[in-house]
Short mmCIF file of C-alpha atoms in Angstrom, two decimals:
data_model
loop_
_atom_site.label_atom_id
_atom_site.label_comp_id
_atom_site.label_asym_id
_atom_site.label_seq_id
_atom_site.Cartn_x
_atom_site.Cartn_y
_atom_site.Cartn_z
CA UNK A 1 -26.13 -20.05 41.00
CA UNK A 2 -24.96 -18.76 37.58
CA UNK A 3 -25.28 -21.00 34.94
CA UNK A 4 -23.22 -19.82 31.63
CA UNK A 5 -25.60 -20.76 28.43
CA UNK A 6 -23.67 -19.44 25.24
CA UNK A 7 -25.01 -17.78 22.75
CA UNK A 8 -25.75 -18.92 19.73
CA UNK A 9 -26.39 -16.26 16.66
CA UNK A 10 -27.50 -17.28 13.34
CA UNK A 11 -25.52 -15.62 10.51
CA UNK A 12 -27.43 -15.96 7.17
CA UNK A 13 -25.43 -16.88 4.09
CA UNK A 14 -27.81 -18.32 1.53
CA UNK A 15 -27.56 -17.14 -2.12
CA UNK A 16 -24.64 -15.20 -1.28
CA UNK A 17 -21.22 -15.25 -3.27
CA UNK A 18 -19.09 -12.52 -1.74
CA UNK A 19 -17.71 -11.96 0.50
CA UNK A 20 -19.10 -15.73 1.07
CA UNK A 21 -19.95 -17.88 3.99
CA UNK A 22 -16.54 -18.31 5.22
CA UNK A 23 -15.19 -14.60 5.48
CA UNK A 24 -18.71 -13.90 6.40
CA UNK A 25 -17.92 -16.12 9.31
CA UNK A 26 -14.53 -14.88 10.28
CA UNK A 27 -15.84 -11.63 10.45
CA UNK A 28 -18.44 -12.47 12.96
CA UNK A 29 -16.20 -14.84 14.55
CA UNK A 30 -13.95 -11.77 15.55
CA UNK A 31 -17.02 -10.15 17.14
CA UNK A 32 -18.02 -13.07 19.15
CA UNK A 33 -17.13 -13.49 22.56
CA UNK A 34 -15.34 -16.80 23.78
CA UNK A 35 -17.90 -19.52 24.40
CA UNK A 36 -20.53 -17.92 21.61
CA UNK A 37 -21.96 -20.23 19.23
CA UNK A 38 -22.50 -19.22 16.08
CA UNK A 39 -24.38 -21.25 13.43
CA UNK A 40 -23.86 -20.19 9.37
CA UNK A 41 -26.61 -20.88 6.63
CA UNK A 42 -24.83 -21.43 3.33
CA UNK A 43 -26.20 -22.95 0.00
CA UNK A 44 -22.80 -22.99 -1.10
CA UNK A 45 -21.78 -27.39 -0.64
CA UNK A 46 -18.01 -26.08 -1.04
CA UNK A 47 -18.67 -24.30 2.27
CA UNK A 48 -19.12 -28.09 4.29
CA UNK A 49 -15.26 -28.43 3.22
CA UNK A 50 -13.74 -25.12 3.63
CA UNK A 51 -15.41 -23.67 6.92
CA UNK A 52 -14.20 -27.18 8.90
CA UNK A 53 -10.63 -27.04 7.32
CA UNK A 54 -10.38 -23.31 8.82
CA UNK A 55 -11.96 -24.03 11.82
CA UNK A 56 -9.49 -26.89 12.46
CA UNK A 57 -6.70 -24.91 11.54
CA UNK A 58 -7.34 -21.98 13.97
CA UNK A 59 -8.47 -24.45 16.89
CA UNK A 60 -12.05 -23.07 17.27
CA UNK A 61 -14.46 -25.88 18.05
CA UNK A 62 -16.91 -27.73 15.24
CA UNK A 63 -20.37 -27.95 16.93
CA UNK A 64 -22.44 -29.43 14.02
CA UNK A 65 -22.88 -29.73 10.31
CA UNK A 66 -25.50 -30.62 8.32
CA UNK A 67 -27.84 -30.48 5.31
CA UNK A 68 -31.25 -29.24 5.49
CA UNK A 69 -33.62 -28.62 2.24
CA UNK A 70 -30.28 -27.44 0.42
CA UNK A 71 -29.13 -25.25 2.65
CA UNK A 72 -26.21 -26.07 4.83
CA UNK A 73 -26.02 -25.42 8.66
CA UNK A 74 -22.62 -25.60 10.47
CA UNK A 75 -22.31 -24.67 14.08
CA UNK A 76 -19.01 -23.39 15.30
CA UNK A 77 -17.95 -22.74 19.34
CA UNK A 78 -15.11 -19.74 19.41
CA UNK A 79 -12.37 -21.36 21.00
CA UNK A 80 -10.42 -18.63 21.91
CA UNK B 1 -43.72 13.33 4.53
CA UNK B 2 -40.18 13.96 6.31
CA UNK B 3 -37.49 11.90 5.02
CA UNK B 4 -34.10 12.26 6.47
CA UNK B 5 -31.25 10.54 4.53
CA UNK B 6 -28.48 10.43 7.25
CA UNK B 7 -24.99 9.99 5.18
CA UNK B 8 -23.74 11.37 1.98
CA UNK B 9 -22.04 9.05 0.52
CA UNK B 10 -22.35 7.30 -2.97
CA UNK B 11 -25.75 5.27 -1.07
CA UNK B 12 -27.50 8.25 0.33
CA UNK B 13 -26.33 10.91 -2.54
CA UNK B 14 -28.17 8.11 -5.44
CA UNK B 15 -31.04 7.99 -3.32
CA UNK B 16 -31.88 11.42 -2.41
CA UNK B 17 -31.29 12.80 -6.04
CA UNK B 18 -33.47 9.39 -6.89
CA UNK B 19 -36.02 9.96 -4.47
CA UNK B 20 -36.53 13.83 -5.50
CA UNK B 21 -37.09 13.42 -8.73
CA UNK B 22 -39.32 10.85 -8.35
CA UNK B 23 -41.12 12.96 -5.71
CA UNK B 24 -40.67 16.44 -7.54
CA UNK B 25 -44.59 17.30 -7.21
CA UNK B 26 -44.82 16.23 -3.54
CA UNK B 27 -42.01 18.27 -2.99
CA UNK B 28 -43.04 21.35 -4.97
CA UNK B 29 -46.11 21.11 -2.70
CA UNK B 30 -45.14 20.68 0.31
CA UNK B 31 -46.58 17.54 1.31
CA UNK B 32 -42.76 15.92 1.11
CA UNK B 33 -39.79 17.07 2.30
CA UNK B 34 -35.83 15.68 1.88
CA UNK B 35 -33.52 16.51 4.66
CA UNK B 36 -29.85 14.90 4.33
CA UNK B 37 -27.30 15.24 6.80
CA UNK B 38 -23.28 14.81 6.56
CA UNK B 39 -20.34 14.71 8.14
CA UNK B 40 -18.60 16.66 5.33
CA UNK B 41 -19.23 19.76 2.69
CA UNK B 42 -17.21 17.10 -0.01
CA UNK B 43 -18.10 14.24 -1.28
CA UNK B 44 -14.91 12.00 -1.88
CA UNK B 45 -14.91 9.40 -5.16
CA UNK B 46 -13.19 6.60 -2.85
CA UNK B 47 -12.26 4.20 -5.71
CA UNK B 48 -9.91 6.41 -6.74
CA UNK B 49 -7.92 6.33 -4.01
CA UNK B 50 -6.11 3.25 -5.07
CA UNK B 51 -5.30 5.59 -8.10
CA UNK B 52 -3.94 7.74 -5.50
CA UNK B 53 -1.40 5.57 -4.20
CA UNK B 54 0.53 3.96 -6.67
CA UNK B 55 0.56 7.84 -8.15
CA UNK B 56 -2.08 7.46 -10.93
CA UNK B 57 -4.51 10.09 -9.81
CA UNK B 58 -3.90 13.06 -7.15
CA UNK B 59 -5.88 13.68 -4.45
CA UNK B 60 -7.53 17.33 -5.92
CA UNK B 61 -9.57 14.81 -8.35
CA UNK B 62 -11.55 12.84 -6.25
CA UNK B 63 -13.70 15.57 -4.52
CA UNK B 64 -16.86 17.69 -5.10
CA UNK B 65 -18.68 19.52 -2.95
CA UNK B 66 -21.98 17.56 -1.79
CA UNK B 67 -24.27 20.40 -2.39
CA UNK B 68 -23.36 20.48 -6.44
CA UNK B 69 -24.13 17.06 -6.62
CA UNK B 70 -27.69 17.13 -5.06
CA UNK B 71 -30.75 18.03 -6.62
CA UNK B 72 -31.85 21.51 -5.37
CA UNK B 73 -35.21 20.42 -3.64
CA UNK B 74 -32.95 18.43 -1.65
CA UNK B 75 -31.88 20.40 1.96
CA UNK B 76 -28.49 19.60 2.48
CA UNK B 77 -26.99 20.28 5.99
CA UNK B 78 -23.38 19.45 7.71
CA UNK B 79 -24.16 18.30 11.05
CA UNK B 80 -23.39 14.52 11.87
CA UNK B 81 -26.14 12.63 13.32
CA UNK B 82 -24.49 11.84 17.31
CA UNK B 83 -27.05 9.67 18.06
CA UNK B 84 -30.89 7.79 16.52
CA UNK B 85 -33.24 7.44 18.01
CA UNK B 86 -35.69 5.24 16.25
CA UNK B 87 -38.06 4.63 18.67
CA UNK B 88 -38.94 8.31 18.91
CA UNK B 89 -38.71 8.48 14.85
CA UNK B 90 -35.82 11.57 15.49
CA UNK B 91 -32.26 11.95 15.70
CA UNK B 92 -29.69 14.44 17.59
CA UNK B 93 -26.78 15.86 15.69
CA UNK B 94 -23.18 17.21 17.07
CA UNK B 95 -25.17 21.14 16.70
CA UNK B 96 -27.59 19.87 19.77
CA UNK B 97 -30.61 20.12 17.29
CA UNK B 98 -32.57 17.39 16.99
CA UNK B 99 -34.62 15.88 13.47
CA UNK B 100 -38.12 14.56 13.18
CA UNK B 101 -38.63 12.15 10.74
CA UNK B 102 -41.46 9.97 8.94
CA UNK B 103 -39.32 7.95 6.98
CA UNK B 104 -35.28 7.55 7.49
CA UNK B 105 -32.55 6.14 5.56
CA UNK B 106 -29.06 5.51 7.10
CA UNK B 107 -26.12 5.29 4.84
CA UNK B 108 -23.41 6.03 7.05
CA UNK B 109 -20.76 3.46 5.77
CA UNK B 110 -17.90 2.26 7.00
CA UNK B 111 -14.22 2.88 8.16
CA UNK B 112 -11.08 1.13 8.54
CA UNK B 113 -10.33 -0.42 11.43
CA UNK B 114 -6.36 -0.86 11.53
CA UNK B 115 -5.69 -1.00 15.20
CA UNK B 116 -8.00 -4.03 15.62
CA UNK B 117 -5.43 -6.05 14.89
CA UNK B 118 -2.01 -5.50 17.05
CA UNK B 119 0.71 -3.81 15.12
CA UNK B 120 -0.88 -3.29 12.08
CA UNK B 121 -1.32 0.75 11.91
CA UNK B 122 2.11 1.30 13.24
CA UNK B 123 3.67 -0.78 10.24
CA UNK B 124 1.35 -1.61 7.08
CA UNK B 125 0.59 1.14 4.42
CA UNK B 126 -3.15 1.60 3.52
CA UNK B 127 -4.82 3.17 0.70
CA UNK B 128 -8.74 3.63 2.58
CA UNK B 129 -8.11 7.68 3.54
CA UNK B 130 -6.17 10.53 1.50
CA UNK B 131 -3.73 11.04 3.70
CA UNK B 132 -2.71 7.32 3.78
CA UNK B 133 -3.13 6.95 0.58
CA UNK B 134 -0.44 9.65 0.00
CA UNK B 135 1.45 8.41 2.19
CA UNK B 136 1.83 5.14 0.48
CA UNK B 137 2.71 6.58 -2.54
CA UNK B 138 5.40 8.41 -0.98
CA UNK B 139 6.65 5.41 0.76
CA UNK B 140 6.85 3.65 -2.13
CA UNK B 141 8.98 5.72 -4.09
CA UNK B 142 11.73 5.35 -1.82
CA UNK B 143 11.29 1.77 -1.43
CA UNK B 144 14.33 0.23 -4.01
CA UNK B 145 13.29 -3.78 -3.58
CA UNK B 146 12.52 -6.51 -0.90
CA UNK B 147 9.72 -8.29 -0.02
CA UNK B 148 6.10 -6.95 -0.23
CA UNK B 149 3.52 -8.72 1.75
CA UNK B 150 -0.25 -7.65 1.08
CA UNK B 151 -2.30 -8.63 3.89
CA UNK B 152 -5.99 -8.32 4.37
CA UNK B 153 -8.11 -8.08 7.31
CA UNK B 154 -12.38 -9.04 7.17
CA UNK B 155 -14.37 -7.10 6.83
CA UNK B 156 -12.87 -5.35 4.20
CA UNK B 157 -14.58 -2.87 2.00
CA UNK B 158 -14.21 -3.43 -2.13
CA UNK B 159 -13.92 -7.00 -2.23
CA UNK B 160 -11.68 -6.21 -5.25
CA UNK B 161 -9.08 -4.07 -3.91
CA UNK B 162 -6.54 -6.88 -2.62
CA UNK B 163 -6.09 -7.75 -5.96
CA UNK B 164 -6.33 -4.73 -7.75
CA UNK B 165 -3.35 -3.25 -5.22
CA UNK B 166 -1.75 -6.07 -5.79
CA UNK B 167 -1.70 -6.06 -9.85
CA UNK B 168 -0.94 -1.89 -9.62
CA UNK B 169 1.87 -2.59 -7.39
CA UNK B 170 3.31 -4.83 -9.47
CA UNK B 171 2.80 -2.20 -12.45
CA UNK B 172 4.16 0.12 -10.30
CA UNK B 173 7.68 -1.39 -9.99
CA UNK B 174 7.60 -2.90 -13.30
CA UNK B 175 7.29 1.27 -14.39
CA UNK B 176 10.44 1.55 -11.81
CA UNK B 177 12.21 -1.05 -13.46
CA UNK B 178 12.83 -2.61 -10.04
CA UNK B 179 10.54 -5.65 -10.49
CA UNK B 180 13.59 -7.90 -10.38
CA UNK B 181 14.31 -6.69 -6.74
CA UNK B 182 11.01 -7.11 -5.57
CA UNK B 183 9.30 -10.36 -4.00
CA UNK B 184 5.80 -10.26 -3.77
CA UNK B 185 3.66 -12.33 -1.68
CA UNK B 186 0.13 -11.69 -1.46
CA UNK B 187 -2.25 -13.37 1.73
CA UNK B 188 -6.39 -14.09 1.81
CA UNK B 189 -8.39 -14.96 4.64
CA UNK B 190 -10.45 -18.41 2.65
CA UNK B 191 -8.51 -20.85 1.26
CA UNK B 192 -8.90 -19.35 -2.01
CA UNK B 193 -7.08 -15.90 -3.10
CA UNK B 194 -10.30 -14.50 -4.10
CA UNK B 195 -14.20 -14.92 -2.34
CA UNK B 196 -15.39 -15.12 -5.89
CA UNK B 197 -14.64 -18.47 -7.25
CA UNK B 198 -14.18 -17.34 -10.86
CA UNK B 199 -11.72 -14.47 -10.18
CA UNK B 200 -10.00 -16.72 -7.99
CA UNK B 201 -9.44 -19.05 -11.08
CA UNK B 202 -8.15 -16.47 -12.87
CA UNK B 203 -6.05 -14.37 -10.69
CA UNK B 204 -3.98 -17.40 -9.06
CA UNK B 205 -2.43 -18.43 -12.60
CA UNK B 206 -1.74 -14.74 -13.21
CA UNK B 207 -0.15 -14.89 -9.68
CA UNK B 208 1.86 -17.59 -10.85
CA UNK B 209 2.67 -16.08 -14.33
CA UNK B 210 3.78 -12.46 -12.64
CA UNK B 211 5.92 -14.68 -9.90
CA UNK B 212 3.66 -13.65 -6.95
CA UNK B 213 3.62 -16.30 -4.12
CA UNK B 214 0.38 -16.16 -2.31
CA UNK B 215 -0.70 -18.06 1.16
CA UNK B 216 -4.26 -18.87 1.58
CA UNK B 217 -6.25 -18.75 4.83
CA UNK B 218 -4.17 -16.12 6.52
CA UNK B 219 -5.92 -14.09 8.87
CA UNK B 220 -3.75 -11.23 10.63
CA UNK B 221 -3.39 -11.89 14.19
CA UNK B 222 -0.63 -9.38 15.03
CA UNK B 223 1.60 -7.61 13.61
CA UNK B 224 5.66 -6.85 14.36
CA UNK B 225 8.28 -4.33 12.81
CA UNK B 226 9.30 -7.26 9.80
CA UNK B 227 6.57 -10.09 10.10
CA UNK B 228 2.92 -10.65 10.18
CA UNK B 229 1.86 -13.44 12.58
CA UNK B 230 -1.50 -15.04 11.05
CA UNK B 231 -4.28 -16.38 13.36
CA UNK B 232 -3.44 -19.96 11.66
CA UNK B 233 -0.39 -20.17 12.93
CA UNK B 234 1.88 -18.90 10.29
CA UNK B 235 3.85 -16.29 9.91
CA UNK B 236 5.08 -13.77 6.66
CA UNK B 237 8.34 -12.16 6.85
CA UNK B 238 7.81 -8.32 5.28
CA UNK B 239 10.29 -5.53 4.47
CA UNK B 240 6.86 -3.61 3.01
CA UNK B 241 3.48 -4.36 4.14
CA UNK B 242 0.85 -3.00 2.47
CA UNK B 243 -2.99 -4.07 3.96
CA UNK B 244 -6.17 -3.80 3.50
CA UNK B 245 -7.54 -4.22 6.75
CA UNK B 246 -10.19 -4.75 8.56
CA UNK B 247 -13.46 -2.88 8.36
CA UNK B 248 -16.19 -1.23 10.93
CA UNK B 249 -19.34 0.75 10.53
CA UNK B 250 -19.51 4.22 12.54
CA UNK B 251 -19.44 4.98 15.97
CA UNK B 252 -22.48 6.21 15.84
CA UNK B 253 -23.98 3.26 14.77
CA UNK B 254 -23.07 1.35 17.48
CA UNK B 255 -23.15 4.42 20.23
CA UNK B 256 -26.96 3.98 19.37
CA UNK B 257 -27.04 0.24 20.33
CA UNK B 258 -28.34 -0.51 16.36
CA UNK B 259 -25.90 -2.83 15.48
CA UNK B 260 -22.54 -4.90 16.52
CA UNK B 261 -19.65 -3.65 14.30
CA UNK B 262 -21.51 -0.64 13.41
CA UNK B 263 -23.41 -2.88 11.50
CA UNK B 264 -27.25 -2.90 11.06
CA UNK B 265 -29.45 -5.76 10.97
CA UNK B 266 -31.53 -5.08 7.53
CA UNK B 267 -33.70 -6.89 5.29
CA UNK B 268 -32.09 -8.19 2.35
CA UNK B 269 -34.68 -7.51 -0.27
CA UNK B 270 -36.51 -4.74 1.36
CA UNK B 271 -33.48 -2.40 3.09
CA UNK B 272 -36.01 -2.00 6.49
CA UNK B 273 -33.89 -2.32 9.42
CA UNK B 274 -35.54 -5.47 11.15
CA UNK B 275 -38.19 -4.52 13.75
CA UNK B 276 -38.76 -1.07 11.82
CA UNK B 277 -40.90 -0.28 8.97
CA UNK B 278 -39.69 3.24 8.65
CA UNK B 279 -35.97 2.82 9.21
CA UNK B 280 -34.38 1.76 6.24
CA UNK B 281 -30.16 1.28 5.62
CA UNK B 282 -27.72 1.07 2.16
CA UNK B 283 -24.24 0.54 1.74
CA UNK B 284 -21.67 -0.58 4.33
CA UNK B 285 -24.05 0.06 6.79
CA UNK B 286 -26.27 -2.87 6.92
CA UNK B 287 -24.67 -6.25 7.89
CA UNK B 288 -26.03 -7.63 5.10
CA UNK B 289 -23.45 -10.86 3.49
CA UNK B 290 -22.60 -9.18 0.22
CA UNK B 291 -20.03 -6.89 -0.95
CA UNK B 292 -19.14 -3.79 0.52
CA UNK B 293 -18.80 -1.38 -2.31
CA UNK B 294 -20.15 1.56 -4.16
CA UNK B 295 -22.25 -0.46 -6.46
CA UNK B 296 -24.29 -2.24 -3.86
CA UNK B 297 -25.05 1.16 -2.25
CA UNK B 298 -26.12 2.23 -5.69
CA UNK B 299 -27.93 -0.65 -6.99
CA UNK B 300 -29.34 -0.75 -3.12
CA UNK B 301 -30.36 2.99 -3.69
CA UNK B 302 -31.99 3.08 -6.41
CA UNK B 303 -34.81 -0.25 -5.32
CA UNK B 304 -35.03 1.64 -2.39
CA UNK B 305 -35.65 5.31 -3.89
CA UNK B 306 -38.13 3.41 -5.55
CA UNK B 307 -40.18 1.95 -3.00
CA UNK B 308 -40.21 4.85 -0.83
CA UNK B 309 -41.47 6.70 -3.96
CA UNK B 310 -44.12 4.15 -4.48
CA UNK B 311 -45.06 3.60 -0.71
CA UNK B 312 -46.06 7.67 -0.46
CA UNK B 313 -47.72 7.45 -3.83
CA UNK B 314 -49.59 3.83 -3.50
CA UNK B 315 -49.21 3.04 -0.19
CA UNK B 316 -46.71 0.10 -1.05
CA UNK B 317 -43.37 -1.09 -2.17
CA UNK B 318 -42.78 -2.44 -5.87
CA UNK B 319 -40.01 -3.92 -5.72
CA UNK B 320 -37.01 -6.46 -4.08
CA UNK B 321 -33.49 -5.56 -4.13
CA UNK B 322 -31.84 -8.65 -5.53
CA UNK B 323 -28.52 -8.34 -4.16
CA UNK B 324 -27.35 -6.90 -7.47
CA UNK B 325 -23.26 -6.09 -7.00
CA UNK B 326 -20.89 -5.03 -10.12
CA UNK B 327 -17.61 -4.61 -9.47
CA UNK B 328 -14.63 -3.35 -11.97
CA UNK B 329 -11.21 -5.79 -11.22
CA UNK B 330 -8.00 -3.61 -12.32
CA UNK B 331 -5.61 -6.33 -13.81
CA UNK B 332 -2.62 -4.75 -14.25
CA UNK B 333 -0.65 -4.28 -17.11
CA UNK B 334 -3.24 -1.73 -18.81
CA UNK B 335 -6.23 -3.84 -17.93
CA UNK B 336 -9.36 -4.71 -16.65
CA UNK B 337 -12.09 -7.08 -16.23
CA UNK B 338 -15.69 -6.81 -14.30
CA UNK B 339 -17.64 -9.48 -11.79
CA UNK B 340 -21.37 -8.92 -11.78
CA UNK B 341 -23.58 -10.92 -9.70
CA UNK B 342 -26.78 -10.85 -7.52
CA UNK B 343 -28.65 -13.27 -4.83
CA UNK B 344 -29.48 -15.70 -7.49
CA UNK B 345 -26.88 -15.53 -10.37
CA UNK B 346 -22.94 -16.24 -9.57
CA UNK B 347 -20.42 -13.69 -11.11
CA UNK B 348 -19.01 -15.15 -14.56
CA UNK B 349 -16.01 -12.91 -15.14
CA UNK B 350 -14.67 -12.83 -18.38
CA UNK B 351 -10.68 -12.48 -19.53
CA UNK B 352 -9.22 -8.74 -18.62
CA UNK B 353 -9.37 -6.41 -21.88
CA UNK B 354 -7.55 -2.94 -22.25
CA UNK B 355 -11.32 -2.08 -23.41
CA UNK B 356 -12.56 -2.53 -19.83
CA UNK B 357 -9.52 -0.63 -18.14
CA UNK B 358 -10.19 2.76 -20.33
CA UNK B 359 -13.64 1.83 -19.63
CA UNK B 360 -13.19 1.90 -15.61
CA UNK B 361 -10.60 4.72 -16.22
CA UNK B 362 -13.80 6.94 -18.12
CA UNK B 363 -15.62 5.95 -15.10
CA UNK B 364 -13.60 7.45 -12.46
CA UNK B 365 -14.32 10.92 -14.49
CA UNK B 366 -17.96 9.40 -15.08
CA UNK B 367 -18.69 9.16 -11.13
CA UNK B 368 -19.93 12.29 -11.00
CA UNK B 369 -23.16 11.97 -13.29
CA UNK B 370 -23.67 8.65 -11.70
CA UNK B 371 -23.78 9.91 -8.15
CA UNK B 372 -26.24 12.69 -9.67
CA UNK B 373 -28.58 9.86 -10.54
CA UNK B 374 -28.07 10.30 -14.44
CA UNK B 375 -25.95 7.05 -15.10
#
């Protein structure tokens, strides 16, 4: 019996101002598969606004988002 | 001590000339060697290509060969690496030999990567090779007005060159005199029309004040003969499309299973590819989040010369690279500004001077020394 688990790949962000979180994760969102998980690091706050509003807007699929020690984790499922 | 730079580049060319000098009495000995290998004789100043296509520079201006720019303790061959093999600390080239190495540095970088996205190489002009380059420029002089759509694909290398092309172009017809038949509309991937928060601050009004309409979070999804279709659902009606599109690292790189994209995992403060202590990248190369441009492959270069230097001579590294990135921002209209940041400290551009633009265009004749490791 196959069971399909996706992947989830941590893309690191933190203290990072360009190309930023959110190019940083439509580049790896382009490399992904369909069904891969991918979760960003960003200390960037604006990025809890911006990263939704595009993943809304191309119909991937918002996992999770939340704050940790000042660093923010947001999990995103590639939709298609 | 065999260290093999693979690449010659900007990143590999400021670290081997680094590294020698640095090493000159292990070399003279014998007890180091430097071994860099290329895919090409020249050594191309890319930056100028932008030059190159809205007719500022020719191509005859960007090149030297590689072997004039490297120190002469310093063997220089031609023979592209075909595939690494880290494990067995060697590498094969397209001659059949194969390399031995004690310590290696891979600075490869990247190339463009057009015909990821449908469409898009059969239609858009780009600026990232000289024969595209040249062919832009030539395209553009017979282009007499319409609507010019810059579009820009992730990853890109030179975070700065959708704006830049964007502010020459707009020189460009003003020089014409056909600015009043031209509509420009420039697209960004973020919902911002620049990564940099500052230069976006400043470049949107100036959008505004030159009559450039802009759309925010575009992504190219495909491309036709008279629109761009964006991943968000939009779509940009073009009777010019000039792009910067998207980026990969080297087939190589990816041939040898080191790296999705052609990009390499690698330590952000110490340059080792993760899992090796040996292996080290700079430049486009790594998959590193920061800017893909010449100065992070020199600033990169240099911390790392330095280490390697100190690791043969000490047994151990001295130093962090700290993410360091400076980038020049052409402005248009005669001139220039410059974002500087690292991990720690955001970029804090300041207003574009005609100081800084005859500063940048010094630079482009300055390259040369730089890449030698003397600026």
């Amino acid at each position: 019996m196959e069971c399909n688990v996706a992947e989830r790949k941590v893309v690191d962000a933190k203290n990072t101002f360009c190309p930023g979180p959110l190019m940083e994760l439509i580049g790896q969102m382009k490399m992904a598969e369909v069904g891969d998980e991918l979760e960003i690091l960003s200390t960037d706050q604006g990025s809890a606004n911006d990263i939704p509003e595009w993943i809304n807007k191309v119909g991937h699929e918002m996992i999770d988002s939340f704050e940790k020690e000042g660093v923010w984790h947001i999990v995103v499922k590639k939709a298609k | 001590m065999r260290i093999l730079v693979v690449g010659g580049g900007m990143g590999g060319t400021i670290l081997a000339n680094n590294l020698a000098r640095r090493l000159s009495g292990e070399l003279k000995s014998g007890k180091a060697s430097i071994t860099m290998l290329s895919a090409s004789e020249k050594h191309m100043y890319q930056p100028g290509l932008l030059y190159v296509a809205v007719g500022k520079m020719t191509p005859d201006e960007l090149y030297r060969d590689q072997v004039s720019l490297l120190e002469s303790s310093i063997t220089f061959r031609v023979d592209p690496v075909t595939k690494f093999n880290l494990k067995e600390n060697n590498v094969v080239t397209e001659s059949g030999k194969q390399y031995d190495y004690d310590i290696i540095v891979i600075s490869t970088g990247s190339r463009t990567f057009a015909e990821g996205t449908p469409g898009l190489a059969e239609n858009a002009l780009q600026f990232y090779t000289e024969a595209d380059a040249v062919n832009m420029y030539k395209r553009l002089q017979h282009f007499d007005g319409g609507k010019v759509v810059v579009a820009v694909g992730v990853p890109h290398k030179c975070p700065m060159a959708p704006l830049e092309i964007t502010f020459m172009l707009a020189d460009y017809f003003r020089e014409r005199g056909i600015w009043d038949k031209v509509q420009m509309h420039y697209t960004y991937p973020i919902g911002r029309v620049h990564s940099l928060e500052p230069v976006a601050q400043w470049a949107q009004p100036e959008f505004d004040r030159l009559g450039i309409t802009y759309e925010t979070l575009f992504n190219m999804k495909e491309v036709t003969e008279n629109k761009v279709i964006s991943e968000e659902g939009t779509e940009a009606e073009y009777d010019l499309l000039v792009t910067v599109p998207s980026h990969k690292g080297m087939q190589v790189i990816e041939d040898s299973d080191l790296g999705a994209g052609g990009f390499i995992p690698t330590n952000r403060t110490r340059l080792n590819i993760e899992g090796y202590e040996n292996a080290f990248v700079i430049g486009d190369t790594t998959n590193l989040p920061i800017s893909k441009a010449g100065s992070t492959a020199h600033f990169e270069a240099e911390a790392l010369a330095e280490n390697i230097a100190s690791t043969i001579k000490i047994g151990t590294p001295v130093r962090d690279y700290d993410g360091k990135v400076f980038c020049f921002i052409e402005a248009g209209e005669g001139k220039a500004t410059y974002a500087m940041f690292n991990y720690q400290n955001p970029p804090n551009p300041k207003a574009p001077t005609k100081g800084i633009h005859w500063f940048k265009t010094a630079y482009n004749k300055m390259y040369w020394a730089s890449a030698r490791g003397l600026l």
